[in-house]
């Protein structure tokens, strides 16, 4: 198993989340499984970032990581901007109290009515293609709204060691770097409010040096493109890609070193970016470690000498922990017995499986846990990002998981 995120403690053997006992949280929810998100951990993470990132670098939340409405409302008060990727996310961001001028909308395949909703809200569209730029200009013209448009650039480099590459080579995302300046010039000539560049090179990187290199390359690319446009971009969205440790051997990124290096890169930036603002857009780094998926043991059985604990949750809620969300080799997310937290493991490993009738539904392979019986609560960590909203909840007809945010006053 990978490391349990720091900050989780126990009281009389019961895992505490946001200062509350896991069993009490399950009782309060009335049903297992449930996702619990700790607001305090999210606040601390944002505060840590603010402390080390250079002044003038805004923080954006990429809300596809976790769109739970109370969590969005928390985020609305913590970060500078929201990055959305559909009209549905746009509506949720607005409902959470984020004003349109703090929202940017990226993502391929925006439909006309989604572009229209973004323009009406005063959000910035991060344009993914030449065709999308034309449609946005035409829709803005019809609505008589001056559109706020940025160009998403498919960078000519990638984020090394990234779990999910979204730049470098042929990609459905963004306008190729060698055409991006021409698109921006066209937007400006058409009378749009050009908001700048959106350059996102990848996701889930744990190699701090690679992040530092990527950020320097991003600043350099933004400068080169801006020179070609002949105007200073109001905003350069530098992307994100900050990863969190999930698996054995994973270690947290060196946030301070990354912040220092970004500060130096920005201090040295060319005049073409002199008055630009900058932003980082982060999803999982803000929320993944603050979430725990709690699921109850229904059955314990032995098959051909192997022990299984069958829980009432599974991949329909927490697909990523089952290893079926973009991983090549299945590895265990950190998990624990919430009601015997920190107690010694037995010498007989147990395989934790979900309640779905498919061999894909595995939450932990041969895990060392304290002795386990029906009624126990299993905690699967790193459930704060790409959990409930990134799982096939309708598969096999079980009820959706409850979600709660704790630690809010
Ligand atoms: C998914 C995505 C993010 C968030 O990625 P994380 O790995 O969760 O930080 C940020 N920006 C864009 C454009 C994305 O598609």
mmCIF file of C-alpha atoms and ligand atoms in Angstrom:
data_model
loop_
_atom_site.group_PDB
_atom_site.id
_atom_site.type_symbol
_atom_site.label_atom_id
_atom_site.label_comp_id
_atom_site.label_asym_id
_atom_site.label_seq_id
_atom_site.Cartn_x
_atom_site.Cartn_y
_atom_site.Cartn_z
ATOM 1 C CA UNK A 1 0.000 0.000 0.000
ATOM 2 C CA UNK A 2 0.988 3.584 -0.488
ATOM 3 C CA UNK A 3 1.222 6.027 2.399
ATOM 4 C CA UNK A 4 -1.862 7.100 4.357
ATOM 5 C CA UNK A 5 -1.908 10.896 3.938
ATOM 6 C CA UNK A 6 -0.465 12.693 6.957
ATOM 7 C CA UNK A 7 -2.852 14.253 9.434
ATOM 8 C CA UNK A 8 -5.187 11.344 10.139
ATOM 9 C CA UNK A 9 -5.350 10.457 13.810
ATOM 10 C CA UNK A 10 -7.405 8.145 15.961
ATOM 11 C CA UNK A 11 -9.106 8.146 19.300
ATOM 12 C CA UNK A 12 -9.463 4.833 21.111
ATOM 13 C CA UNK A 13 -8.734 3.034 17.871
ATOM 14 C CA UNK A 14 -11.315 4.978 15.832
ATOM 15 C CA UNK A 15 -10.141 6.922 12.787
ATOM 16 C CA UNK A 16 -10.916 10.628 13.108
ATOM 17 C CA UNK A 17 -11.808 12.690 10.051
ATOM 18 C CA UNK A 18 -12.014 16.406 10.698
ATOM 19 C CA UNK A 19 -12.002 15.585 14.404
ATOM 20 C CA UNK A 20 -15.016 13.253 14.126
ATOM 21 C CA UNK A 21 -15.016 9.505 14.624
ATOM 22 C CA UNK A 22 -15.575 7.446 11.469
ATOM 23 C CA UNK A 23 -18.313 5.279 13.025
ATOM 24 C CA UNK A 24 -20.208 8.329 14.265
ATOM 25 C CA UNK A 25 -19.978 9.852 10.791
ATOM 26 C CA UNK A 26 -21.379 6.663 9.267
ATOM 27 C CA UNK A 27 -24.214 6.678 11.826
ATOM 28 C CA UNK A 28 -24.955 10.305 11.067
ATOM 29 C CA UNK A 29 -25.058 9.599 7.336
ATOM 30 C CA UNK A 30 -27.486 6.773 8.084
ATOM 31 C CA UNK A 31 -25.963 4.537 5.409
ATOM 32 C CA UNK A 32 -22.651 3.277 4.287
ATOM 33 C CA UNK A 33 -20.771 3.764 2.027
ATOM 34 C CA UNK A 34 -20.004 7.426 2.353
ATOM 35 C CA UNK A 35 -17.380 9.922 1.279
ATOM 36 C CA UNK A 36 -16.149 12.242 4.003
ATOM 37 C CA UNK A 37 -14.173 15.368 3.089
ATOM 38 C CA UNK A 38 -12.211 17.286 5.710
ATOM 39 C CA UNK A 39 -12.530 21.037 5.167
ATOM 40 C CA UNK A 40 -9.634 21.735 7.537
ATOM 41 C CA UNK A 41 -7.233 19.706 5.410
ATOM 42 C CA UNK A 42 -8.320 21.564 2.279
ATOM 43 C CA UNK A 43 -7.855 24.921 4.012
ATOM 44 C CA UNK A 44 -4.375 23.901 5.174
ATOM 45 C CA UNK A 45 -3.411 22.766 1.692
ATOM 46 C CA UNK A 46 -4.484 26.073 0.158
ATOM 47 C CA UNK A 47 -2.677 27.991 2.921
ATOM 48 C CA UNK A 48 0.519 25.973 2.277
ATOM 49 C CA UNK A 49 0.340 26.831 -1.415
ATOM 50 C CA UNK A 50 -0.273 30.513 -0.719
ATOM 51 C CA UNK A 51 2.733 30.570 1.552
ATOM 52 C CA UNK A 52 5.237 29.239 -0.961
ATOM 53 C CA UNK A 53 3.910 30.362 -4.327
ATOM 54 C CA UNK A 54 5.113 33.748 -5.581
ATOM 55 C CA UNK A 55 2.839 36.731 -5.077
ATOM 56 C CA UNK A 56 0.629 37.469 -8.049
ATOM 57 C CA UNK A 57 0.156 33.791 -8.881
ATOM 58 C CA UNK A 58 -3.521 32.996 -8.486
ATOM 59 C CA UNK A 59 -4.881 29.605 -7.500
ATOM 60 C CA UNK A 60 -7.626 28.052 -9.560
ATOM 61 C CA UNK A 61 -9.618 24.971 -8.648
ATOM 62 C CA UNK A 62 -10.204 22.467 -11.470
ATOM 63 C CA UNK A 63 -13.587 21.371 -10.219
ATOM 64 C CA UNK A 64 -13.794 18.108 -12.135
ATOM 65 C CA UNK A 65 -11.674 16.689 -9.293
ATOM 66 C CA UNK A 66 -14.600 17.056 -6.899
ATOM 67 C CA UNK A 67 -17.818 18.927 -7.688
ATOM 68 C CA UNK A 68 -19.650 18.219 -4.384
ATOM 69 C CA UNK A 69 -21.632 21.444 -3.813
ATOM 70 C CA UNK A 70 -20.645 22.114 -0.172
ATOM 71 C CA UNK A 71 -17.000 21.566 -1.118
ATOM 72 C CA UNK A 72 -17.393 24.010 -4.022
ATOM 73 C CA UNK A 73 -18.839 26.572 -1.633
ATOM 74 C CA UNK A 74 -15.803 26.097 0.616
ATOM 75 C CA UNK A 75 -13.472 26.439 -2.370
ATOM 76 C CA UNK A 76 -15.259 29.565 -3.586
ATOM 77 C CA UNK A 77 -13.954 31.336 -0.500
ATOM 78 C CA UNK A 78 -10.437 29.910 -0.723
ATOM 79 C CA UNK A 79 -9.254 30.126 -4.327
ATOM 80 C CA UNK A 80 -9.150 32.871 -6.941
ATOM 81 C CA UNK A 81 -10.735 31.096 -9.856
ATOM 82 C CA UNK A 82 -12.642 28.018 -10.917
ATOM 83 C CA UNK A 83 -11.858 26.012 -14.023
ATOM 84 C CA UNK A 84 -14.888 24.229 -15.406
ATOM 85 C CA UNK A 85 -15.217 21.851 -18.328
ATOM 86 C CA UNK A 86 -18.950 21.678 -19.066
ATOM 87 C CA UNK A 87 -22.092 23.781 -18.796
ATOM 88 C CA UNK A 88 -23.101 21.544 -15.872
ATOM 89 C CA UNK A 89 -19.929 22.427 -13.989
ATOM 90 C CA UNK A 90 -20.411 26.076 -14.910
ATOM 91 C CA UNK A 91 -23.894 26.024 -13.365
ATOM 92 C CA UNK A 92 -22.597 24.361 -10.197
ATOM 93 C CA UNK A 93 -19.773 26.886 -9.872
ATOM 94 C CA UNK A 94 -22.233 29.760 -10.217
ATOM 95 C CA UNK A 95 -24.541 28.125 -7.643
ATOM 96 C CA UNK A 96 -21.597 27.879 -5.256
ATOM 97 C CA UNK A 97 -21.279 31.651 -5.421
ATOM 98 C CA UNK A 98 -18.411 31.964 -7.889
ATOM 99 C CA UNK A 99 -18.976 34.933 -10.180
ATOM 100 C CA UNK A 100 -18.499 34.489 -13.917
ATOM 101 C CA UNK A 101 -15.425 36.711 -14.038
ATOM 102 C CA UNK A 102 -13.633 34.125 -11.842
ATOM 103 C CA UNK A 103 -14.567 31.180 -14.063
ATOM 104 C CA UNK A 104 -12.778 29.793 -17.084
ATOM 105 C CA UNK A 105 -14.250 27.077 -19.251
ATOM 106 C CA UNK A 106 -11.894 24.659 -20.997
ATOM 107 C CA UNK A 107 -12.523 21.292 -22.589
ATOM 108 C CA UNK A 108 -13.011 19.941 -26.087
ATOM 109 C CA UNK A 109 -16.430 19.625 -27.688
ATOM 110 C CA UNK A 110 -18.152 22.622 -26.153
ATOM 111 C CA UNK A 111 -21.621 22.768 -27.645
ATOM 112 C CA UNK A 112 -23.164 26.008 -28.833
ATOM 113 C CA UNK A 113 -25.480 26.208 -25.852
ATOM 114 C CA UNK A 114 -22.518 25.707 -23.513
ATOM 115 C CA UNK A 115 -20.604 28.514 -25.196
ATOM 116 C CA UNK A 116 -23.712 30.657 -24.896
ATOM 117 C CA UNK A 117 -24.078 29.894 -21.169
ATOM 118 C CA UNK A 118 -20.437 30.814 -20.568
ATOM 119 C CA UNK A 119 -20.743 34.091 -22.480
ATOM 120 C CA UNK A 120 -23.929 34.999 -20.630
ATOM 121 C CA UNK A 121 -22.199 34.302 -17.305
ATOM 122 C CA UNK A 122 -19.225 36.484 -18.245
ATOM 123 C CA UNK A 123 -16.875 33.506 -17.980
ATOM 124 C CA UNK A 124 -13.707 33.142 -20.045
ATOM 125 C CA UNK A 125 -13.727 30.471 -22.725
ATOM 126 C CA UNK A 126 -10.435 28.658 -23.119
ATOM 127 C CA UNK A 127 -10.679 27.879 -26.805
ATOM 128 C CA UNK A 128 -9.653 24.410 -27.844
ATOM 129 C CA UNK A 129 -9.582 24.825 -31.620
ATOM 130 C CA UNK A 130 -9.882 27.201 -34.548
ATOM 131 C CA UNK A 131 -13.430 25.981 -35.159
ATOM 132 C CA UNK A 132 -14.411 26.650 -31.586
ATOM 133 C CA UNK A 133 -12.958 30.160 -31.832
ATOM 134 C CA UNK A 134 -15.154 30.852 -34.873
ATOM 135 C CA UNK A 135 -18.257 29.512 -33.152
ATOM 136 C CA UNK A 136 -17.583 31.541 -30.003
ATOM 137 C CA UNK A 137 -17.154 34.743 -32.029
ATOM 138 C CA UNK A 138 -20.352 34.081 -33.979
ATOM 139 C CA UNK A 139 -22.399 33.298 -30.859
ATOM 140 C CA UNK A 140 -21.030 36.367 -29.070
ATOM 141 C CA UNK A 141 -21.958 38.466 -32.080
ATOM 142 C CA UNK A 142 -25.505 37.105 -32.110
ATOM 143 C CA UNK A 143 -25.865 37.736 -28.350
ATOM 144 C CA UNK A 144 -24.137 41.127 -28.646
ATOM 145 C CA UNK A 145 -21.837 40.199 -25.737
ATOM 146 C CA UNK A 146 -18.154 41.096 -25.933
ATOM 147 C CA UNK A 147 -16.642 37.647 -25.451
ATOM 148 C CA UNK A 148 -13.819 36.926 -23.028
ATOM 149 C CA UNK A 149 -11.613 34.458 -24.826
ATOM 150 C CA UNK A 150 -8.316 32.769 -24.042
ATOM 151 C CA UNK A 151 -6.474 30.348 -26.259
ATOM 152 C CA UNK A 152 -5.663 26.951 -24.866
ATOM 153 C CA UNK A 153 -2.304 25.967 -26.275
ATOM 154 C CA UNK A 154 -1.238 22.416 -26.980
ATOM 155 C CA UNK A 155 2.324 22.900 -25.771
ATOM 156 C CA UNK A 156 5.276 21.606 -27.749
ATOM 157 C CA UNK A 157 6.571 19.846 -24.631
ATOM 158 C CA UNK A 158 5.118 17.514 -22.061
ATOM 159 C CA UNK A 159 5.167 17.127 -18.312
ATOM 160 C CA UNK A 160 7.637 14.298 -17.703
ATOM 161 C CA UNK A 161 6.523 11.501 -15.439
ATOM 162 C CA UNK A 162 2.982 12.770 -15.613
ATOM 163 C CA UNK A 163 0.230 10.259 -14.860
ATOM 164 C CA UNK A 164 -1.911 11.697 -17.625
ATOM 165 C CA UNK A 165 -0.296 13.578 -20.479
ATOM 166 C CA UNK A 166 -2.328 16.349 -21.956
ATOM 167 C CA UNK A 167 0.285 18.169 -23.998
ATOM 168 C CA UNK A 168 3.064 17.321 -26.434
ATOM 169 C CA UNK A 169 2.303 15.666 -29.744
ATOM 170 C CA UNK A 170 -1.068 15.338 -31.461
ATOM 171 C CA UNK A 171 -3.790 16.059 -28.900
ATOM 172 C CA UNK A 172 -7.517 16.797 -28.842
ATOM 173 C CA UNK A 173 -6.762 19.606 -26.367
ATOM 174 C CA UNK A 174 -5.859 23.127 -27.356
ATOM 175 C CA UNK A 175 -4.493 24.795 -30.453
ATOM 176 C CA UNK A 176 -1.040 23.652 -31.532
ATOM 177 C CA UNK A 177 1.631 26.041 -30.279
ATOM 178 C CA UNK A 178 2.676 27.034 -33.799
ATOM 179 C CA UNK A 179 -0.850 28.243 -34.629
ATOM 180 C CA UNK A 180 -1.857 29.759 -31.286
ATOM 181 C CA UNK A 181 -0.566 33.287 -31.910
ATOM 182 C CA UNK A 182 -2.477 33.542 -35.179
ATOM 183 C CA UNK A 183 -5.695 32.525 -33.383
ATOM 184 C CA UNK A 184 -5.121 35.132 -30.656
ATOM 185 C CA UNK A 185 -4.467 37.829 -33.280
ATOM 186 C CA UNK A 186 -7.677 36.852 -35.011
ATOM 187 C CA UNK A 187 -9.670 37.130 -31.772
ATOM 188 C CA UNK A 188 -8.245 40.576 -31.072
ATOM 189 C CA UNK A 189 -8.957 41.729 -34.627
ATOM 190 C CA UNK A 190 -12.544 40.506 -34.259
ATOM 191 C CA UNK A 191 -12.987 42.750 -31.222
ATOM 192 C CA UNK A 192 -13.006 40.059 -28.537
ATOM 193 C CA UNK A 193 -11.532 40.612 -25.108
ATOM 194 C CA UNK A 194 -8.439 38.435 -25.372
ATOM 195 C CA UNK A 195 -7.722 37.000 -21.915
ATOM 196 C CA UNK A 196 -4.435 35.278 -22.670
ATOM 197 C CA UNK A 197 -3.100 31.746 -22.661
ATOM 198 C CA UNK A 198 -4.077 28.472 -21.051
ATOM 199 C CA UNK A 199 -1.208 25.983 -21.131
ATOM 200 C CA UNK A 200 -1.796 22.666 -19.376
ATOM 201 C CA UNK A 201 0.865 20.039 -19.945
ATOM 202 C CA UNK A 202 -0.178 17.154 -17.727
ATOM 203 C CA UNK A 203 -1.418 15.759 -14.486
ATOM 204 C CA UNK A 204 -0.369 13.762 -11.404
ATOM 205 C CA UNK A 205 3.363 14.499 -11.543
ATOM 206 C CA UNK A 206 5.412 13.656 -8.443
ATOM 207 C CA UNK A 207 8.773 14.611 -9.940
ATOM 208 C CA UNK A 208 9.371 18.133 -8.639
ATOM 209 C CA UNK A 209 12.213 18.772 -11.084
ATOM 210 C CA UNK A 210 9.896 17.892 -13.959
ATOM 211 C CA UNK A 211 7.270 20.317 -12.639
ATOM 212 C CA UNK A 212 9.898 23.055 -12.325
ATOM 213 C CA UNK A 213 11.094 22.440 -15.892
ATOM 214 C CA UNK A 214 7.534 22.370 -17.180
ATOM 215 C CA UNK A 215 6.695 25.682 -15.512
ATOM 216 C CA UNK A 216 9.817 27.351 -16.941
ATOM 217 C CA UNK A 217 8.977 25.989 -20.401
ATOM 218 C CA UNK A 218 5.394 27.239 -19.998
ATOM 219 C CA UNK A 219 6.518 30.773 -19.135
ATOM 220 C CA UNK A 220 8.925 30.714 -22.093
ATOM 221 C CA UNK A 221 6.221 29.480 -24.470
ATOM 222 C CA UNK A 222 3.768 32.129 -23.250
ATOM 223 C CA UNK A 223 6.400 34.804 -23.819
ATOM 224 C CA UNK A 224 7.204 33.573 -27.314
ATOM 225 C CA UNK A 225 3.531 33.449 -28.291
ATOM 226 C CA UNK A 226 2.849 36.880 -26.794
ATOM 227 C CA UNK A 227 5.759 38.347 -28.754
ATOM 228 C CA UNK A 228 4.219 36.918 -31.892
ATOM 229 C CA UNK A 229 0.852 38.474 -31.009
ATOM 230 C CA UNK A 230 2.439 41.792 -30.105
ATOM 231 C CA UNK A 231 0.325 42.201 -26.966
ATOM 232 C CA UNK A 232 0.733 41.335 -23.317
ATOM 233 C CA UNK A 233 -1.702 38.628 -22.203
ATOM 234 C CA UNK A 234 -3.779 39.680 -19.191
ATOM 235 C CA UNK A 235 -3.511 36.157 -17.760
ATOM 236 C CA UNK A 236 -1.243 33.189 -18.283
ATOM 237 C CA UNK A 237 -2.757 30.026 -16.865
ATOM 238 C CA UNK A 238 0.320 27.891 -16.218
ATOM 239 C CA UNK A 239 -1.610 24.660 -15.775
ATOM 240 C CA UNK A 240 -0.902 22.486 -12.757
ATOM 241 C CA UNK A 241 -0.055 18.833 -12.698
ATOM 242 C CA UNK A 242 0.875 18.722 -8.997
ATOM 243 C CA UNK A 243 0.522 15.094 -7.979
ATOM 244 C CA UNK A 244 -0.268 13.370 -4.699
ATOM 245 C CA UNK A 245 1.272 10.101 -3.424
ATOM 246 C CA UNK A 246 -1.031 7.137 -4.021
ATOM 247 C CA UNK A 247 1.279 4.142 -4.199
ATOM 248 C CA UNK A 248 4.296 2.539 -2.503
ATOM 249 C CA UNK A 249 7.410 4.594 -3.159
ATOM 250 C CA UNK A 250 5.430 7.749 -4.009
ATOM 251 C CA UNK A 251 6.570 10.828 -2.102
ATOM 252 C CA UNK A 252 4.998 14.285 -1.882
ATOM 253 C CA UNK A 253 6.234 16.989 -4.246
ATOM 254 C CA UNK A 254 8.698 19.579 -2.943
ATOM 255 C CA UNK A 255 6.292 22.480 -2.845
ATOM 256 C CA UNK A 256 8.754 25.050 -1.557
ATOM 257 C CA UNK A 257 11.343 24.274 -4.246
ATOM 258 C CA UNK A 258 8.631 24.506 -6.904
ATOM 259 C CA UNK A 259 7.431 27.844 -5.524
ATOM 260 C CA UNK A 260 10.970 29.224 -5.379
ATOM 261 C CA UNK A 261 11.745 28.150 -8.932
ATOM 262 C CA UNK A 262 8.501 29.611 -10.229
ATOM 263 C CA UNK A 263 9.318 32.877 -8.460
ATOM 264 C CA UNK A 264 12.688 32.964 -10.207
ATOM 265 C CA UNK A 265 11.181 32.126 -13.601
ATOM 266 C CA UNK A 266 8.649 34.934 -13.195
ATOM 267 C CA UNK A 267 11.267 37.411 -11.967
ATOM 268 C CA UNK A 268 13.263 36.744 -15.132
ATOM 269 C CA UNK A 269 10.280 36.890 -17.458
ATOM 270 C CA UNK A 270 10.569 38.885 -20.644
ATOM 271 C CA UNK A 271 8.901 42.245 -21.114
ATOM 272 C CA UNK A 272 6.143 40.700 -23.222
ATOM 273 C CA UNK A 273 4.738 39.195 -19.975
ATOM 274 C CA UNK A 274 5.606 42.213 -17.844
ATOM 275 C CA UNK A 275 2.134 43.076 -16.605
ATOM 276 C CA UNK A 276 0.547 39.634 -16.950
ATOM 277 C CA UNK A 277 -1.131 37.816 -14.090
ATOM 278 C CA UNK A 278 -0.442 34.135 -13.646
ATOM 279 C CA UNK A 279 -2.480 31.255 -12.293
ATOM 280 C CA UNK A 280 -2.068 27.625 -11.374
ATOM 281 C CA UNK A 281 -5.005 25.296 -11.881
ATOM 282 C CA UNK A 282 -5.058 22.394 -9.496
ATOM 283 C CA UNK A 283 -7.555 19.638 -8.928
ATOM 284 C CA UNK A 284 -6.409 16.627 -6.946
ATOM 285 C CA UNK A 285 -3.597 18.451 -5.148
ATOM 286 C CA UNK A 286 -6.205 20.552 -3.344
ATOM 287 C CA UNK A 287 -8.692 17.840 -2.427
ATOM 288 C CA UNK A 288 -7.545 14.234 -2.956
ATOM 289 C CA UNK A 289 -5.929 13.698 0.426
ATOM 290 C CA UNK A 290 -8.794 15.343 2.305
ATOM 291 C CA UNK A 291 -11.283 12.637 1.305
ATOM 292 C CA UNK A 292 -11.952 9.206 2.805
ATOM 293 C CA UNK A 293 -14.336 6.596 1.426
ATOM 294 C CA UNK A 294 -15.908 4.622 4.286
ATOM 295 C CA UNK A 295 -17.439 1.267 3.470
ATOM 296 C CA UNK A 296 -18.720 -1.454 5.781
ATOM 297 C CA UNK A 297 -17.681 -5.096 5.764
ATOM 298 C CA UNK A 298 -20.656 -7.295 4.874
ATOM 299 C CA UNK A 299 -18.975 -10.684 4.687
ATOM 300 C CA UNK A 300 -15.637 -12.304 5.402
ATOM 301 C CA UNK A 301 -14.827 -15.526 3.577
ATOM 302 C CA UNK A 302 -11.994 -17.805 2.598
ATOM 303 C CA UNK A 303 -11.478 -19.246 -0.871
ATOM 304 C CA UNK A 304 -8.689 -21.730 -1.458
ATOM 305 C CA UNK A 305 -6.773 -20.336 1.449
ATOM 306 C CA UNK A 306 -7.168 -16.680 0.451
ATOM 307 C CA UNK A 307 -9.134 -14.395 2.758
ATOM 308 C CA UNK A 308 -11.677 -11.956 1.360
ATOM 309 C CA UNK A 309 -13.524 -9.131 3.056
ATOM 310 C CA UNK A 310 -16.576 -8.125 1.034
ATOM 311 C CA UNK A 311 -17.675 -4.523 1.608
ATOM 312 C CA UNK A 312 -20.871 -2.653 0.779
ATOM 313 C CA UNK A 313 -19.026 -0.221 -1.503
ATOM 314 C CA UNK A 314 -16.959 -0.710 -4.612
ATOM 315 C CA UNK A 315 -15.902 0.567 -7.972
ATOM 316 C CA UNK A 316 -19.327 2.082 -8.657
ATOM 317 C CA UNK A 317 -18.337 4.797 -6.140
ATOM 318 C CA UNK A 318 -14.555 4.673 -6.105
ATOM 319 C CA UNK A 319 -13.492 3.461 -9.539
ATOM 320 C CA UNK A 320 -9.973 4.848 -9.190
ATOM 321 C CA UNK A 321 -9.198 2.740 -6.099
ATOM 322 C CA UNK A 322 -10.188 -0.380 -8.049
ATOM 323 C CA UNK A 323 -7.436 0.450 -10.548
ATOM 324 C CA UNK A 324 -9.798 0.976 -13.469
ATOM 325 C CA UNK A 325 -9.437 4.755 -13.929
ATOM 326 C CA UNK A 326 -6.429 5.268 -16.146
ATOM 327 C CA UNK A 327 -3.941 2.979 -14.426
ATOM 328 C CA UNK A 328 -2.030 0.321 -16.301
ATOM 329 C CA UNK A 329 -1.170 -1.964 -13.394
ATOM 330 C CA UNK A 330 -3.577 -2.262 -10.480
ATOM 331 C CA UNK A 331 -2.022 -1.176 -7.175
ATOM 332 C CA UNK A 332 -3.604 -0.661 -3.787
ATOM 333 C CA UNK A 333 -4.694 2.747 -2.629
ATOM 334 C CA UNK A 334 -3.882 3.170 1.044
ATOM 335 C CA UNK A 335 -6.650 1.675 3.139
ATOM 336 C CA UNK A 336 -7.187 0.875 6.790
ATOM 337 C CA UNK A 337 -9.712 -0.513 9.229
ATOM 338 C CA UNK A 338 -11.317 2.693 10.463
ATOM 339 C CA UNK A 339 -12.519 1.133 13.718
ATOM 340 C CA UNK A 340 -9.145 -0.454 14.564
ATOM 341 C CA UNK A 341 -6.999 2.347 13.166
ATOM 342 C CA UNK A 342 -3.307 2.024 13.931
ATOM 343 C CA UNK A 343 -3.686 -1.434 15.467
ATOM 344 C CA UNK A 344 -1.272 -4.161 14.431
ATOM 345 C CA UNK A 345 -2.049 -6.229 11.360
ATOM 346 C CA UNK A 346 -2.566 -9.978 11.561
ATOM 347 C CA UNK A 347 -0.108 -12.127 9.662
ATOM 348 C CA UNK A 348 -2.808 -13.189 7.224
ATOM 349 C CA UNK A 349 -3.422 -10.640 4.476
ATOM 350 C CA UNK A 350 -6.959 -9.976 3.337
ATOM 351 C CA UNK A 351 -8.245 -8.996 -0.081
ATOM 352 C CA UNK A 352 -10.923 -6.312 0.131
ATOM 353 C CA UNK A 353 -13.484 -6.596 -2.636
ATOM 354 C CA UNK A 354 -16.545 -4.529 -3.444
ATOM 355 C CA UNK A 355 -20.094 -5.801 -3.709
ATOM 356 C CA UNK A 356 -20.324 -5.723 -7.502
ATOM 357 C CA UNK A 357 -20.536 -8.978 -9.385
ATOM 358 C CA UNK A 358 -17.363 -8.445 -11.400
ATOM 359 C CA UNK A 359 -13.743 -9.408 -10.732
ATOM 360 C CA UNK A 360 -12.791 -5.789 -11.484
ATOM 361 C CA UNK A 361 -14.280 -4.752 -8.162
ATOM 362 C CA UNK A 362 -11.231 -4.924 -5.902
ATOM 363 C CA UNK A 363 -10.368 -2.215 -3.422
ATOM 364 C CA UNK A 364 -7.323 -3.852 -1.851
ATOM 365 C CA UNK A 365 -5.252 -6.847 -2.930
ATOM 366 C CA UNK A 366 -3.747 -8.935 -0.102
ATOM 367 C CA UNK A 367 -3.619 -6.077 2.392
ATOM 368 C CA UNK A 368 -2.158 -6.348 5.888
ATOM 369 C CA UNK A 369 -4.996 -5.320 8.219
ATOM 370 C CA UNK A 370 -5.982 -5.997 11.827
ATOM 371 C CA UNK A 371 -8.434 -8.888 12.211
ATOM 372 C CA UNK A 372 -11.568 -8.051 10.283
ATOM 373 C CA UNK A 373 -15.201 -9.059 10.862
ATOM 374 C CA UNK A 374 -18.551 -8.112 9.348
ATOM 375 C CA UNK A 375 -19.653 -4.710 10.561
ATOM 376 C CA UNK A 376 -16.130 -3.248 10.516
ATOM 377 C CA UNK A 377 -15.553 -0.036 8.609
ATOM 378 C CA UNK A 378 -12.902 0.073 5.904
ATOM 379 C CA UNK A 379 -11.415 3.475 5.097
ATOM 380 C CA UNK A 380 -10.065 3.966 1.586
ATOM 381 C CA UNK A 381 -7.883 7.076 1.525
ATOM 382 C CA UNK A 382 -7.242 9.560 -1.293
ATOM 383 C CA UNK A 383 -10.937 9.619 -2.050
ATOM 384 C CA UNK A 384 -11.265 13.385 -2.234
ATOM 385 C CA UNK A 385 -10.594 13.615 -5.984
ATOM 386 C CA UNK A 386 -11.969 11.587 -8.888
ATOM 387 C CA UNK A 387 -14.120 9.519 -6.539
ATOM 388 C CA UNK A 388 -17.893 9.833 -6.451
ATOM 389 C CA UNK A 389 -18.210 11.928 -9.607
ATOM 390 C CA UNK A 390 -15.722 9.863 -11.602
ATOM 391 C CA UNK A 391 -17.281 6.469 -10.952
ATOM 392 C CA UNK A 392 -20.051 4.555 -12.749
ATOM 393 C CA UNK A 393 -22.660 5.008 -10.001
ATOM 394 C CA UNK A 394 -25.470 3.412 -11.999
ATOM 395 C CA UNK A 395 -23.579 0.195 -12.649
ATOM 396 C CA UNK A 396 -25.414 -2.704 -10.995
ATOM 397 C CA UNK A 397 -28.133 -0.542 -9.517
ATOM 398 C CA UNK A 398 -26.732 0.189 -6.074
ATOM 399 C CA UNK A 399 -27.520 3.468 -4.361
ATOM 400 C CA UNK A 400 -25.125 6.371 -4.811
ATOM 401 C CA UNK A 401 -22.764 7.062 -1.925
ATOM 402 C CA UNK A 402 -23.551 9.771 0.578
ATOM 403 C CA UNK A 403 -21.052 12.634 0.691
ATOM 404 C CA UNK A 404 -20.377 14.885 3.641
ATOM 405 C CA UNK A 405 -18.030 17.758 4.316
ATOM 406 C CA UNK A 406 -16.819 17.978 7.910
ATOM 407 C CA UNK A 407 -14.800 20.525 9.797
ATOM 408 C CA UNK A 408 -16.794 23.507 8.547
ATOM 409 C CA UNK A 409 -17.869 25.892 11.263
HETATM 410 C C1 LIG B 1 -8.180 17.570 -15.217
HETATM 411 C C2 LIG B 1 -7.591 18.882 -15.406
HETATM 412 C C3 LIG B 1 -7.021 19.550 -14.323
HETATM 413 C C4 LIG B 1 -6.900 18.951 -12.951
HETATM 414 O O1 LIG B 1 -5.988 17.908 -12.912
HETATM 415 P P1 LIG B 1 -5.464 17.362 -11.515
HETATM 416 O O2 LIG B 1 -4.553 16.262 -11.857
HETATM 417 O O3 LIG B 1 -6.654 16.925 -10.746
HETATM 418 O O4 LIG B 1 -4.784 18.499 -10.827
HETATM 419 C C5 LIG B 1 -6.535 20.820 -14.534
HETATM 420 N N1 LIG B 1 -6.626 21.398 -15.747
HETATM 421 C C6 LIG B 1 -7.162 20.790 -16.805
HETATM 422 C C7 LIG B 1 -7.226 21.474 -18.105
HETATM 423 C C8 LIG B 1 -7.657 19.510 -16.687
HETATM 424 O O5 LIG B 1 -8.176 18.884 -17.741
#
